[in-house]
Short mmCIF file of C-alpha atoms in Angstrom, two decimals:
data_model
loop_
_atom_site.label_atom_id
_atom_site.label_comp_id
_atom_site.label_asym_id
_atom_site.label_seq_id
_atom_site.Cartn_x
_atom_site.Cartn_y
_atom_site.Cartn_z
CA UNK L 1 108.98 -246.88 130.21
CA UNK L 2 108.42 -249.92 128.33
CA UNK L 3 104.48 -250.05 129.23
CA UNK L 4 104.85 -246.69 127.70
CA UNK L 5 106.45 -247.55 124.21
CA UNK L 6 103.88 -250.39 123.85
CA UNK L 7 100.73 -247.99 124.59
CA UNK L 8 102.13 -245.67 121.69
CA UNK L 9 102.91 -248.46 119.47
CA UNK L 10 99.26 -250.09 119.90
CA UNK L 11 97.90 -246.24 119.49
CA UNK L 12 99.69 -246.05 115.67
CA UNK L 13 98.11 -249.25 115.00
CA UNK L 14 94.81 -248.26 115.40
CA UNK L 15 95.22 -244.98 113.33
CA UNK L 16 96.75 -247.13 110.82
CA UNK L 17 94.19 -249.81 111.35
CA UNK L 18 91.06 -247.14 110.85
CA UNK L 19 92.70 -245.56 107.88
CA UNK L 20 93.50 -242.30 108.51
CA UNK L 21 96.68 -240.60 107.96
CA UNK L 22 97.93 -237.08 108.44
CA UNK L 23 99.69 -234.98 105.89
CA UNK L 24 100.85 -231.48 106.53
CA UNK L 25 99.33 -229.06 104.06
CA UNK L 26 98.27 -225.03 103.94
CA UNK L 27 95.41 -225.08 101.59
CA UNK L 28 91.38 -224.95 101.98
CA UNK L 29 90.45 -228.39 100.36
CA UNK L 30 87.60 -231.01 100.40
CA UNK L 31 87.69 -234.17 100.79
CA UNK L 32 85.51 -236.40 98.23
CA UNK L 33 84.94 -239.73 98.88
CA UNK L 34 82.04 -243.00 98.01
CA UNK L 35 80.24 -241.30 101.28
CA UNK L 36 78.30 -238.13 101.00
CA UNK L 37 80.65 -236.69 103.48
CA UNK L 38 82.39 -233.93 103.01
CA UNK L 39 84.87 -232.66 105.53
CA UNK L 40 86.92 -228.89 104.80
CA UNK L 41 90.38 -228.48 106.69
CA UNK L 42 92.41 -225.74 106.44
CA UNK L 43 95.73 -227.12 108.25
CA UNK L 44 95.54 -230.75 108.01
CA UNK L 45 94.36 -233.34 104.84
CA UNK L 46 92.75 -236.56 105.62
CA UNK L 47 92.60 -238.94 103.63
CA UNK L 48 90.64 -241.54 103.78
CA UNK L 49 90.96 -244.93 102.51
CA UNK L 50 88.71 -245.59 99.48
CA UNK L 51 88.28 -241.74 99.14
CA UNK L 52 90.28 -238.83 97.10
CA UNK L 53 91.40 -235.56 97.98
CA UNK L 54 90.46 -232.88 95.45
CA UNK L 55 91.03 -228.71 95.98
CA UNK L 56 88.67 -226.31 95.44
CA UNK L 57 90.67 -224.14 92.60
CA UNK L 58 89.28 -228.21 90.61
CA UNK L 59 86.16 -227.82 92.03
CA UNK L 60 86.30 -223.77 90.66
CA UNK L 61 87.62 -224.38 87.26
CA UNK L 62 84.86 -227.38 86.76
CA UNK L 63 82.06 -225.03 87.65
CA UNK L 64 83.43 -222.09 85.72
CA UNK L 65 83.49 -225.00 82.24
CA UNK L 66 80.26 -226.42 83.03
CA UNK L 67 78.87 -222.48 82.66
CA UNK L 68 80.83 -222.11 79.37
CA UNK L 69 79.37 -225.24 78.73
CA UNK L 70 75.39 -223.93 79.32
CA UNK L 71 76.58 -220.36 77.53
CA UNK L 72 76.78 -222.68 74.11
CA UNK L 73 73.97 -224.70 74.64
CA UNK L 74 71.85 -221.31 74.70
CA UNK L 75 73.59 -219.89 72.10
CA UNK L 76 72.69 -222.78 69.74
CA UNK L 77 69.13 -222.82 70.84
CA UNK L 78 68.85 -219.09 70.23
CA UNK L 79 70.39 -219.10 66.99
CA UNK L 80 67.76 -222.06 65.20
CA UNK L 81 64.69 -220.58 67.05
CA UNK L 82 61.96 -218.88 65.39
CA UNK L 83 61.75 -215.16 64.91
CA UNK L 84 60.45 -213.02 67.58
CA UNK L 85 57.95 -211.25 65.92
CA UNK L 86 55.85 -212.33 62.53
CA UNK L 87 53.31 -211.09 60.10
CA UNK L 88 49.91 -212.92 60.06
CA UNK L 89 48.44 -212.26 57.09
CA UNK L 90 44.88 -212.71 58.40
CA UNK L 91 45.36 -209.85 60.71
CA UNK L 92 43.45 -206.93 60.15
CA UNK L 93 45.26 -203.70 58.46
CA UNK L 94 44.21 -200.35 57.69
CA UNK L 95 46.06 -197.37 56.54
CA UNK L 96 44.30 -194.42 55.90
CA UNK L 97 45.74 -191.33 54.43
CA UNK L 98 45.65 -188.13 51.74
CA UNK L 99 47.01 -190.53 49.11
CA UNK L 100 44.39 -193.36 49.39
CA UNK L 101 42.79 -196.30 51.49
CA UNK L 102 44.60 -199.68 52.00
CA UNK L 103 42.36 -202.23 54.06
CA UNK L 104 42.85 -205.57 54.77
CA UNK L 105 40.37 -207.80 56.96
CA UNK L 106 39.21 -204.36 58.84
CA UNK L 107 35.51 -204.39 59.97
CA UNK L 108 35.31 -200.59 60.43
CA UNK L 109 36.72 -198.05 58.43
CA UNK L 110 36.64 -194.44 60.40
CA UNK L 111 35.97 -191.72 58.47
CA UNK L 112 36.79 -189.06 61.04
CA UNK L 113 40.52 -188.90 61.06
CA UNK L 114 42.30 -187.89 57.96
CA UNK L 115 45.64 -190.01 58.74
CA UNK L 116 45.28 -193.58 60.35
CA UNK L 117 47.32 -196.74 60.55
CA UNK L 118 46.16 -200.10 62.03
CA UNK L 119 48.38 -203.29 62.18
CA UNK L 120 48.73 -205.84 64.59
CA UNK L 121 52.59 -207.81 64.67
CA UNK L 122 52.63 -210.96 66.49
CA UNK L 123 54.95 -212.49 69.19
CA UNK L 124 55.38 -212.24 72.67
CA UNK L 125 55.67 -208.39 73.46
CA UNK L 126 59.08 -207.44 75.00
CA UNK L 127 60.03 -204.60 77.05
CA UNK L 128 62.92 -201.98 76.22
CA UNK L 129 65.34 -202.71 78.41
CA UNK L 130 68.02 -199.18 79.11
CA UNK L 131 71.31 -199.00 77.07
CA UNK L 132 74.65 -200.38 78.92
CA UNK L 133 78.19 -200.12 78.81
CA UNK L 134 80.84 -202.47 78.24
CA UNK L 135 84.33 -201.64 77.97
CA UNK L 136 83.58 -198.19 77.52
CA UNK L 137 81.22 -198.38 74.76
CA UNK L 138 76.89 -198.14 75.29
CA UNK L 139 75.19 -200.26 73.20
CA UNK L 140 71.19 -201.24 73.18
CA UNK L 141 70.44 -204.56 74.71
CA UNK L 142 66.67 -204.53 72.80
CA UNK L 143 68.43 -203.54 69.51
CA UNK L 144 68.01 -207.24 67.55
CA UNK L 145 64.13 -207.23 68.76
CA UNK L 146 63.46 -203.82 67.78
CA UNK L 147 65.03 -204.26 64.05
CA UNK L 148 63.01 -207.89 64.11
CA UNK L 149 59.59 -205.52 64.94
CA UNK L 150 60.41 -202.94 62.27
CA UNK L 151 61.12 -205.65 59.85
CA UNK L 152 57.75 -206.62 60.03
CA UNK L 153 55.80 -203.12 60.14
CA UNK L 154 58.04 -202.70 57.06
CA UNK L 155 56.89 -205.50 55.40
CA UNK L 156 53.16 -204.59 56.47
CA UNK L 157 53.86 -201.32 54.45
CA UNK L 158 52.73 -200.63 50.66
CA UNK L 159 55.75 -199.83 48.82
CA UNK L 160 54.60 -196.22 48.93
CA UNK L 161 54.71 -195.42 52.56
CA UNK L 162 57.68 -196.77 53.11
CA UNK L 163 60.20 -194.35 54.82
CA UNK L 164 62.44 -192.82 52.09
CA UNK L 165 65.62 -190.28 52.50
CA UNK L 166 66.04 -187.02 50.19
CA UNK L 167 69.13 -186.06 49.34
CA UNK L 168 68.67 -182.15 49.39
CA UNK L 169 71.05 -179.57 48.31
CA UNK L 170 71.20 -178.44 52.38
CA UNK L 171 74.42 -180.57 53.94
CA UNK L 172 72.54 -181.59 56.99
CA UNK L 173 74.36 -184.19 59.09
CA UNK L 174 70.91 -185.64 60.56
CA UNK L 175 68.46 -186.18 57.59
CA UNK L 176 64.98 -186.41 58.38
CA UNK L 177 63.15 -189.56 56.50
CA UNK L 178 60.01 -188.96 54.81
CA UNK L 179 56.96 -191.23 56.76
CA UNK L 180 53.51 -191.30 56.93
CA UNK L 181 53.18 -188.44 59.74
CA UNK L 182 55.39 -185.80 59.14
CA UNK L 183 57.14 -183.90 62.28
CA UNK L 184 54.54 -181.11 62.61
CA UNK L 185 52.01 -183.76 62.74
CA UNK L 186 50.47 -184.69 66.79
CA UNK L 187 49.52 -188.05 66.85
CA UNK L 188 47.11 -190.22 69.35
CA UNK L 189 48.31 -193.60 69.77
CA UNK L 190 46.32 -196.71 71.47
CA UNK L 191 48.68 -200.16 71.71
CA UNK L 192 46.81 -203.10 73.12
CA UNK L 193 49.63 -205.99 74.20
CA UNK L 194 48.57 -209.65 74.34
CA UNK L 195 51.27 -211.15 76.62
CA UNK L 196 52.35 -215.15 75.88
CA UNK L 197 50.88 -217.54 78.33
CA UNK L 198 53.29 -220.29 79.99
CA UNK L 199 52.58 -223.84 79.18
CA UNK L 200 51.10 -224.38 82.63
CA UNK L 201 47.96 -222.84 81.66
CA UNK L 202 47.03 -225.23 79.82
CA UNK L 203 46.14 -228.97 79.43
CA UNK L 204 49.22 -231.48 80.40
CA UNK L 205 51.64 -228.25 79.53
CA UNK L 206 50.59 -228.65 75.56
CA UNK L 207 49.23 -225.36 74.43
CA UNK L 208 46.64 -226.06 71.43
CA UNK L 209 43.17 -224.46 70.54
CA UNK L 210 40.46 -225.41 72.91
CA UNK L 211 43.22 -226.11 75.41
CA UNK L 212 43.60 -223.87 78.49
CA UNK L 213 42.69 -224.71 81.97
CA UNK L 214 39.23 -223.93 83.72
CA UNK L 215 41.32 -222.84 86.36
CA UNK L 216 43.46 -220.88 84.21
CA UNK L 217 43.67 -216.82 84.84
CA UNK L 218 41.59 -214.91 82.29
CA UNK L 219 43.05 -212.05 80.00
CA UNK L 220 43.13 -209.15 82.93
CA UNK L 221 45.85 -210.73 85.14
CA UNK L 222 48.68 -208.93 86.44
CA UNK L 223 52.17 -210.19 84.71
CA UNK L 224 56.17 -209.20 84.88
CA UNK L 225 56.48 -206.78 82.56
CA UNK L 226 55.43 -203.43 83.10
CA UNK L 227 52.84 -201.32 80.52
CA UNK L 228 55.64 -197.62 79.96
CA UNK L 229 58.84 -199.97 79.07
CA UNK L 230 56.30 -202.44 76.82
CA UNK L 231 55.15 -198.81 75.47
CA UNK L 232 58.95 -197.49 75.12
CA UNK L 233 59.71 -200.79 73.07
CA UNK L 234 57.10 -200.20 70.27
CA UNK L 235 56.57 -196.34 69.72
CA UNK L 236 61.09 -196.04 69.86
CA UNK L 237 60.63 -198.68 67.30
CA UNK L 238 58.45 -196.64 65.74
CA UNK L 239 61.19 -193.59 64.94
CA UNK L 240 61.69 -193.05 61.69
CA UNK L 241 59.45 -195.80 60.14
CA UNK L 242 55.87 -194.20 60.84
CA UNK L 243 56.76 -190.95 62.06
CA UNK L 244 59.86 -188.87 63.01
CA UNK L 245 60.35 -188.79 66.64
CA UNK L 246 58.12 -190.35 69.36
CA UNK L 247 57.82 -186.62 70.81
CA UNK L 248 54.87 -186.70 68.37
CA UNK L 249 52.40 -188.62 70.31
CA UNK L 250 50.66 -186.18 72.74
CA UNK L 251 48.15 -188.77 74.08
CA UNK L 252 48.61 -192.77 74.51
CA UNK L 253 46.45 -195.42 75.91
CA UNK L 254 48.29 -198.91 76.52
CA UNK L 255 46.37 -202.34 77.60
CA UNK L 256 48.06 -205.20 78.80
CA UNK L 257 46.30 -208.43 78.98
CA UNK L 258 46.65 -211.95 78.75
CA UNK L 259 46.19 -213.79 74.98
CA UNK L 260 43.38 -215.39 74.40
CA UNK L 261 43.37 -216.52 71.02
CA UNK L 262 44.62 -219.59 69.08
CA UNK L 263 48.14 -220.72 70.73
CA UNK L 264 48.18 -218.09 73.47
CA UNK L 265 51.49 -217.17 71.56
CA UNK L 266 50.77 -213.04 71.94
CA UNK L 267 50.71 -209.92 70.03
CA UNK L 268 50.68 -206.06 69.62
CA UNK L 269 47.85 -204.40 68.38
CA UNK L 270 48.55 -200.64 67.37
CA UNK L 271 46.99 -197.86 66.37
CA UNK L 272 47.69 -194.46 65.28
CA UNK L 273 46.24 -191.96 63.94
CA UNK L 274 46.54 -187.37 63.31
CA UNK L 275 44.93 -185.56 65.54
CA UNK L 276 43.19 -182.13 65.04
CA UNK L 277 41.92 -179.73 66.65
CA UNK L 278 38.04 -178.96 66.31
CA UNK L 279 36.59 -176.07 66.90
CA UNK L 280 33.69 -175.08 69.27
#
């Protein structure tokens, strides 16, 4: 018996000696210490000398301010960056209708349509991403971006062509604006979209004229974003501005490609004109 009570006595000793203690407990935790060990115990804490004991509702509540954290970060980037679309006055514009000819920069001027409108807004094209609901209200995700692209057709307008409401003496609750292409109007539209390249493409990740890679892909390479929602973006941002409803083009043609000019920054090239039929 007494053989016994020393072998149990020497046994504490070297549990106390190694520095590990036992303490009841009925909690998931981890154990964080100078080592990159990490042990999880469900019934039993250890803790080791040198080392803490943390829980994971810490470890939860760090994570969850560290994302709060990010969420301003982005916000304050977002809200000093540049516009996402912008007017370049050296781009080529033509707007061709019964009331005159406005041209700016255009090589060609057709002769064969009686109602035309070129324009070209810069910035990387964006796709028009579906309405949602939150809290049981739907709102548009793409509004912000759609009002920045109509700013800037708006601005591209002469004063005379911009869209205009009549007040008639009919009380209609939905008011049809006055635009360039009235409803009864069928329209052909062609939209060529010059997506923004990544820095990788180019020389030590600077983007600059004369810059890109050899190796770089050229202007036909497949990308993300897919040619029907970039074409939903621009002719829904369209409505009201140029023409009435988007049910009035009966024939599109969309490209997709790669920019290839200046700082690979990208643009949307449009073009719409009134079509009529000709007779055999």
């Amino acid at each position: 018996m007494f053989h016994f009570g020393i072998a149990i006595i020497l046994l504490l000793h070297g549990i106390h000696a190694h520095g590990l203690v036992t303490q009841p407990s009925f909690r998931r935790v981890k154990w964080v210490g100078p080592e990159t060990l990490i042990a999880t115990l469900t019934s039993t804490k250890l803790a080791k000398s040198g080392g803490s004991i943390t829980s994971s509702d810490s470890s939860s509540s760090d994570s969850s301010e560290n994302g709060k954290r990010k969420k301003r970060k982005r916000a304050a980037r977002s809200s000093t960056d540049d516009p996402e679309y912008w007017i370049d006055e050296s781009d080529p514009f033509l707007l061709k209708s019964g009331l005159g000819l406005h041209a700016n920069g255009a090589n060609e001027i057709p002769s064969d349509h009686e109602k035309q409108i070129n324009f070209t807004v810069r910035g990387n094209p964006r796709v028009l991403i579906r309405h949602r609901t939150a809290r049981g209200f739907m709102y548009n995700p793409s509004k912000a971006a759609q009002l920045n692209f109509r700013d800037c057709v708006l601005e591209l307008l002469p004063s005379r062509y911009r869209p205009t409401i009549v007040d008639d003496e009919d009380d209609s609750n939905d008011p049809k604006p006055q635009v360039l292409f009235e409803e009864n109007e069928p329209l052909e539209m062609s939209i060529t979209f010059r997506t923004k390249r990544p820095k990788s493409h180019f020389v030590n990740n600077k983007p600059g004229h004369g810059r890109l890679k050899p190796q770089s892909p050229g202007k036909f390479h497949i990308t993300r974003s897919d040619v029907d929602n970039l074409a939903k973006f621009v002719m829904d941002s369209l409505n009201g501005l140029l023409y009435v409803d988007d049910k009035q083009v009966i024939s599109l043609k969309v490209m997709k490609v790669l920019d290839c000019e200046g700082l690979c920054l990208g643009s949307t090239d449009v073009r719409i004109n009134l079509m009529r039929e000709t007779l055999a």
